[in-house]
Amino acid sequence: MQVGTGVCATLIKAVLGVALLVGLPAGAVGQAEYRLRISTENTRAHVQTQAVERFAEELERVTEGRIDVEFYHSAQLFRDRDVIAALSSGKVEMAVPGMWQLDRYVPDVGLYMLPLFYGRTAEENYRVRDGEIGTLVSQRIARDLGVAVPGRWLDLGHAHLYFTRSDVQSHDDLAGVKIRIPGGIANRGRLKSFGADPVVVAWPDLPDALSRNQVTGVLTTHETIRSAKLWRNGINASFEDMEYFAQYVPMINARFWASLPPLLQEQIHSTWDQIVDAQRAAAIEAQRSARSALLEQGIKVTTPGTEALLRWRKVARQEEPAMIRQMGVDPELVSRAEAALAE
């Protein structure tokens, strides 16, 4: 298995590039019959990256080298915003982008961003995502993007709100606050229903926007705040309200998938499934560790109670029908999710 790039690796791939084409018979180059290039955007230290690397190593082992796995992290091949097109064109065989990259192509992925899921625990999210509804959403991703989804999704964790002002300690305090969002109809609608003023700001421009007071809030995760050290740009408070639960979606190019014999397909399924639970536990621990780091930096963390989350979920859900129409989410999926959550 190859991780990353370098001079030697580049030379090797230049020599073997033709020989390692997908579908060559066994014995053409060692025992490898198929080449599986995997692209991720996160750095090697990220819990998502580490899990995908374990998958790559284990897959080579269980297939006894029939699949030659090349794993590229840190956007060495593609950024996640570009990797879907790369998957469709066959420039890469596998990627694991964030779900927030997909709803513009597959509107039903936006189901999980709706106010219905606001303030929900990870377990409540799994109840929907790992069951029949989640299977249906994955099938629609496969159909609309020309990919195979080999199993359950990996976790990033809950997105919360963060501020350069310490006076935001309740939902009522959100009124009029300019909060940076990465985009998305659901993010905008949810925060507007709370009285906030959501603003789209590109991530590279965020530190300057915070420092200049152009925005005073951010929608993101504990781990992201820690990795970007945004306390240097004035972040001093967090409102831990579980805005939505972020995950990463495994996707494999459909033509590559169809070229595999059933045994190798099953080995990919089972190998992927074996890494998911450990990755999810590691993601929880990473967010807990990041939360501790924020507290050590003097960031004040306010956690609203269950009753407050329920009350404000109901407020946000008043805007949900309009969001569903704008986003194009299947209303039947919403009804099934409501039933699963006993809403």
Coordinates of C-alpha atoms in Angstrom, one line a residue:
M1 CA 0.0 0.0 0.0
Q2 CA 1.2 3.5 -0.8
V3 CA 0.5 6.5 1.5
G4 CA 1.2 10.0 0.3
T5 CA 3.7 10.9 -2.4
G6 CA 7.4 11.5 -2.8
V7 CA 10.1 11.4 -5.4
C8 CA 10.5 7.6 -5.2
A9 CA 6.8 7.0 -5.2
T10 CA 6.3 9.3 -8.2
L11 CA 9.0 7.5 -10.2
I12 CA 7.5 4.1 -9.4
K13 CA 4.1 5.2 -10.5
A14 CA 5.5 6.7 -13.6
V15 CA 7.1 3.3 -14.5
L16 CA 4.1 1.2 -13.5
G17 CA 1.3 3.6 -14.4
V18 CA 0.2 1.7 -17.5
A19 CA 0.7 -1.7 -15.9
L20 CA -1.5 -1.0 -12.9
L21 CA -4.6 -0.1 -14.9
V22 CA -7.8 -1.4 -13.4
G23 CA -8.7 -4.9 -14.4
L24 CA -5.3 -6.3 -15.5
P25 CA -5.1 -10.0 -15.0
A26 CA -3.3 -11.5 -12.1
G27 CA 0.4 -11.8 -12.5
A28 CA 0.8 -8.7 -14.8
V29 CA 2.4 -6.8 -11.9
G30 CA 3.0 -9.0 -8.9
Q31 CA -0.4 -10.3 -7.8
A32 CA -2.4 -7.1 -8.1
E33 CA -5.4 -7.3 -10.4
Y34 CA -7.0 -4.0 -9.6
R35 CA -5.8 -0.5 -8.5
L36 CA -7.8 1.4 -5.9
R37 CA -6.8 5.0 -5.5
I38 CA -8.4 6.6 -2.4
S39 CA -8.6 10.4 -2.0
T40 CA -9.3 12.2 1.3
E41 CA -9.0 15.9 2.1
N42 CA -8.1 15.8 5.8
T43 CA -4.5 15.5 7.1
R44 CA -3.0 12.3 8.2
A45 CA -3.6 13.1 11.9
H46 CA -7.3 13.4 11.5
V47 CA -9.5 10.5 12.8
Q48 CA -11.2 10.1 9.4
T49 CA -7.9 9.8 7.6
Q50 CA -6.6 7.3 10.1
A51 CA -9.6 5.1 9.7
V52 CA -9.4 5.2 5.9
E53 CA -5.7 4.3 6.1
R54 CA -6.6 1.3 8.3
F55 CA -9.2 0.2 5.8
A56 CA -6.6 0.5 3.0
E57 CA -4.1 -1.6 4.8
E58 CA -6.6 -4.3 5.9
L59 CA -8.1 -4.5 2.4
E60 CA -4.8 -5.3 0.8
R61 CA -4.3 -8.0 3.5
V62 CA -7.7 -9.7 3.2
T63 CA -7.6 -9.6 -0.7
E64 CA -4.0 -11.0 -0.5
G65 CA -2.8 -8.2 -2.7
R66 CA -5.4 -8.7 -5.5
I67 CA -6.3 -5.0 -5.0
D68 CA -3.4 -2.6 -4.9
V69 CA -4.5 0.3 -2.7
E70 CA -3.0 3.8 -3.0
F71 CA -4.1 6.1 -0.3
Y72 CA -3.7 9.9 -0.7
H73 CA -4.6 12.1 2.2
S74 CA -4.3 15.9 2.7
A75 CA -6.0 16.7 -0.7
Q76 CA -2.9 15.4 -2.5
L77 CA -5.1 14.3 -5.3
F78 CA -8.3 16.3 -4.9
R79 CA -10.2 18.6 -2.5
D80 CA -13.5 17.1 -1.5
R81 CA -15.4 19.8 -3.4
D82 CA -13.7 18.5 -6.6
V83 CA -13.6 14.8 -5.8
I84 CA -17.1 13.9 -6.9
A85 CA -16.4 14.9 -10.5
A86 CA -13.1 13.0 -10.3
L87 CA -14.9 9.9 -9.1
S88 CA -17.5 10.1 -11.9
S89 CA -14.7 10.5 -14.5
G90 CA -12.6 7.7 -13.1
K91 CA -9.7 9.9 -12.1
V92 CA -9.9 8.3 -8.7
E93 CA -11.6 5.1 -7.6
M94 CA -12.7 6.0 -4.0
A95 CA -13.3 9.1 -1.9
V96 CA -14.9 9.8 1.5
P97 CA -16.1 13.4 1.3
G98 CA -18.2 15.2 4.0
M99 CA -22.0 14.9 3.6
W100 CA -22.1 18.7 3.3
Q101 CA -20.5 18.3 -0.2
L102 CA -23.3 16.1 -1.5
D103 CA -26.6 17.7 -1.0
R104 CA -26.2 20.0 -4.0
Y105 CA -26.0 16.9 -6.2
V106 CA -28.3 14.6 -4.1
P107 CA -30.9 16.7 -2.4
D108 CA -32.0 13.9 -0.1
V109 CA -28.7 14.1 1.8
G110 CA -30.0 17.4 3.0
L111 CA -32.5 15.4 5.1
Y112 CA -30.0 15.2 7.9
M113 CA -29.4 19.0 7.9
L114 CA -33.1 19.8 8.5
P115 CA -34.3 21.3 11.8
L116 CA -35.9 17.8 12.5
F117 CA -32.3 16.8 13.5
Y118 CA -31.4 19.9 15.5
G119 CA -30.2 19.1 19.0
R120 CA -30.3 15.4 18.4
T121 CA -27.8 13.0 19.9
A122 CA -25.4 10.8 17.9
E123 CA -27.5 7.8 18.8
E124 CA -30.7 9.5 17.5
N125 CA -28.9 10.2 14.3
Y126 CA -27.7 6.6 14.0
R127 CA -31.2 5.4 14.4
V128 CA -32.1 7.0 11.1
R129 CA -28.9 6.9 9.2
D130 CA -27.9 3.3 9.9
G131 CA -31.4 2.0 9.2
E132 CA -33.7 1.7 6.2
I133 CA -33.8 5.4 5.7
G134 CA -30.0 5.7 5.6
T135 CA -29.8 2.8 3.2
L136 CA -32.3 4.5 0.9
V137 CA -30.3 7.8 1.0
S138 CA -27.1 5.9 0.2
Q139 CA -28.9 4.1 -2.7
R140 CA -29.9 7.5 -4.1
I141 CA -26.3 8.8 -3.8
A142 CA -25.2 5.7 -5.7
R143 CA -27.9 6.3 -8.4
D144 CA -27.4 10.0 -8.9
L145 CA -23.6 10.1 -8.7
G146 CA -22.7 6.9 -10.4
V147 CA -21.0 5.4 -7.4
A148 CA -21.2 2.5 -5.0
V149 CA -21.6 3.3 -1.2
P150 CA -19.8 0.4 0.5
G151 CA -21.3 0.8 4.0
R152 CA -22.0 3.1 7.0
W153 CA -20.8 6.6 7.1
L154 CA -17.9 7.8 9.2
D155 CA -18.3 10.5 11.9
L156 CA -16.9 14.0 12.3
G157 CA -19.3 14.9 15.1
H158 CA -21.7 17.7 16.1
A159 CA -21.4 21.2 14.7
H160 CA -22.0 23.9 17.3
L161 CA -21.8 27.7 17.4
Y162 CA -18.7 29.8 18.4
F163 CA -18.4 33.5 19.1
T164 CA -16.0 36.4 19.6
R165 CA -18.4 37.7 22.1
S166 CA -19.1 36.1 25.5
D167 CA -22.6 37.4 25.9
V168 CA -24.2 34.6 23.8
Q169 CA -25.3 32.2 26.4
S170 CA -28.9 31.3 25.2
H171 CA -30.9 31.0 22.0
D172 CA -32.4 34.5 22.7
D173 CA -28.9 35.9 22.6
L174 CA -28.5 34.8 18.9
A175 CA -30.8 37.6 17.7
G176 CA -28.9 39.8 15.2
V177 CA -25.6 38.0 15.5
K178 CA -23.7 37.6 12.2
I179 CA -22.6 33.9 12.1
R180 CA -20.4 32.5 9.4
I181 CA -21.8 29.4 7.6
P182 CA -20.2 27.4 4.8
G183 CA -23.4 27.7 2.8
G184 CA -26.5 25.5 2.6
I185 CA -30.3 26.3 2.7
A186 CA -30.8 24.4 5.9
N187 CA -27.9 26.1 7.8
R188 CA -29.2 29.5 6.7
G189 CA -32.9 28.7 7.5
R190 CA -32.2 27.2 10.9
L191 CA -30.1 30.1 12.1
K192 CA -32.5 32.7 10.7
S193 CA -35.4 31.0 12.6
F194 CA -33.3 31.7 15.7
G195 CA -33.0 35.4 14.8
A196 CA -29.4 35.2 13.8
D197 CA -27.9 36.6 10.6
P198 CA -26.1 33.8 8.7
V199 CA -23.4 34.9 6.3
V200 CA -21.4 32.8 3.8
V201 CA -17.7 33.3 4.2
A202 CA -15.0 31.2 2.5
W203 CA -13.0 29.3 5.1
P204 CA -9.6 30.9 4.1
D205 CA -11.2 34.4 4.7
L206 CA -12.7 33.6 8.1
P207 CA -9.8 34.5 10.4
D208 CA -9.7 38.0 8.8
A209 CA -13.5 38.3 8.9
L210 CA -13.4 37.5 12.7
S211 CA -10.5 39.8 13.4
R212 CA -12.3 42.7 11.5
N213 CA -15.6 42.0 13.3
Q214 CA -17.3 41.3 10.0
V215 CA -18.8 38.2 11.6
T216 CA -18.9 37.5 15.3
G217 CA -20.0 33.8 15.1
V218 CA -19.0 30.6 13.4
L219 CA -20.8 27.3 12.7
T220 CA -18.3 24.5 13.0
T221 CA -17.0 21.8 15.3
H222 CA -14.8 21.8 18.4
E223 CA -12.1 20.0 16.5
T224 CA -12.1 22.5 13.7
I225 CA -11.8 25.4 16.1
R226 CA -8.8 23.7 17.8
S227 CA -7.0 22.8 14.6
A228 CA -7.4 26.3 13.2
K229 CA -6.6 27.9 16.6
L230 CA -9.4 30.4 16.1
W231 CA -9.0 31.8 19.6
R232 CA -6.2 33.7 18.0
N233 CA -8.8 35.5 16.0
G234 CA -11.0 36.3 19.0
I235 CA -13.2 33.2 19.5
N236 CA -13.8 33.1 23.2
A237 CA -17.2 31.4 23.6
S238 CA -19.1 28.3 22.4
F239 CA -22.8 27.6 22.3
E240 CA -22.9 23.8 22.3
D241 CA -26.3 23.3 20.7
M242 CA -25.8 20.3 18.3
E243 CA -26.8 22.2 15.1
Y244 CA -26.3 19.1 13.0
F245 CA -24.3 15.8 13.1
A246 CA -21.6 15.7 10.4
Q247 CA -20.4 12.6 8.7
Y248 CA -18.3 11.4 5.8
V249 CA -19.7 9.3 3.0
P250 CA -17.6 6.4 1.4
M251 CA -18.0 6.3 -2.3
I252 CA -16.5 4.1 -5.0
N253 CA -16.6 4.7 -8.8
A254 CA -19.4 2.5 -10.2
R255 CA -17.4 1.3 -13.2
F256 CA -14.6 0.1 -10.9
W257 CA -17.1 -1.5 -8.6
A258 CA -18.8 -3.4 -11.4
S259 CA -15.4 -4.6 -12.6
L260 CA -14.8 -6.5 -9.3
P261 CA -15.9 -10.1 -8.8
P262 CA -18.5 -10.7 -6.1
L263 CA -15.8 -11.9 -3.6
L264 CA -13.8 -8.7 -3.8
Q265 CA -17.0 -6.6 -3.5
E266 CA -17.9 -8.5 -0.4
Q267 CA -14.4 -8.1 1.1
I268 CA -14.6 -4.4 0.5
H269 CA -18.0 -4.3 2.3
S270 CA -16.9 -6.3 5.3
T271 CA -13.5 -4.6 5.6
W272 CA -15.2 -1.2 5.5
D273 CA -17.8 -2.2 8.1
Q274 CA -15.0 -3.4 10.5
I275 CA -13.5 0.1 10.8
V276 CA -16.6 2.1 11.3
D277 CA -17.4 1.5 15.0
A278 CA -13.8 2.2 16.0
Q279 CA -13.7 5.3 13.9
R280 CA -16.9 6.6 15.4
A281 CA -15.5 6.1 18.9
A282 CA -12.3 7.8 18.0
A283 CA -14.2 10.8 16.6
I284 CA -16.1 11.1 19.8
E285 CA -12.9 11.2 21.7
A286 CA -11.3 13.7 19.3
Q287 CA -14.2 16.1 19.9
R288 CA -14.0 15.6 23.7
S289 CA -10.3 16.3 23.5
A290 CA -10.8 19.4 21.4
R291 CA -13.5 20.6 23.8
S292 CA -11.0 20.3 26.7
A293 CA -8.4 22.2 24.6
L294 CA -10.9 25.0 24.0
L295 CA -11.6 25.2 27.8
E296 CA -7.8 25.4 28.4
Q297 CA -7.6 28.4 26.0
G298 CA -10.2 30.2 28.1
I299 CA -13.1 29.6 25.8
K300 CA -16.4 29.6 27.7
V301 CA -18.7 26.7 26.7
T302 CA -22.4 27.0 27.3
T303 CA -24.6 23.9 26.8
P304 CA -28.3 24.5 26.5
G305 CA -30.6 22.0 28.3
T306 CA -32.8 19.4 26.7
E307 CA -36.0 21.4 27.1
A308 CA -34.4 24.5 25.4
L309 CA -33.2 22.4 22.5
L310 CA -36.7 20.9 22.1
R311 CA -38.4 24.3 22.3
W312 CA -36.1 25.8 19.7
R313 CA -36.3 22.8 17.4
K314 CA -40.0 23.4 17.3
V315 CA -39.3 27.0 16.4
A316 CA -37.0 26.1 13.6
R317 CA -39.3 23.4 12.3
Q318 CA -41.9 26.0 11.5
E319 CA -39.6 27.0 8.6
E320 CA -38.9 23.4 7.6
P321 CA -41.6 23.0 4.8
A322 CA -40.1 25.9 2.9
M323 CA -36.6 24.4 3.4
I324 CA -37.7 21.0 2.1
R325 CA -39.2 22.6 -1.1
Q326 CA -36.1 24.8 -1.7
M327 CA -33.7 21.9 -1.1
G328 CA -35.7 19.3 -3.0
V329 CA -35.7 16.7 -0.2
D330 CA -38.2 13.9 -0.6
P331 CA -41.1 14.7 1.8
E332 CA -41.7 11.0 2.2
L333 CA -38.2 10.6 3.6
V334 CA -38.9 13.4 6.1
S335 CA -42.1 11.6 7.2
R336 CA -40.3 8.3 7.7
A337 CA -37.5 10.1 9.7
E338 CA -40.2 11.7 11.9
A339 CA -41.7 8.3 12.6
A340 CA -38.3 6.8 13.4
L341 CA -37.6 9.7 15.8
A342 CA -41.1 9.5 17.2
E343 CA -41.5 13.2 16.5

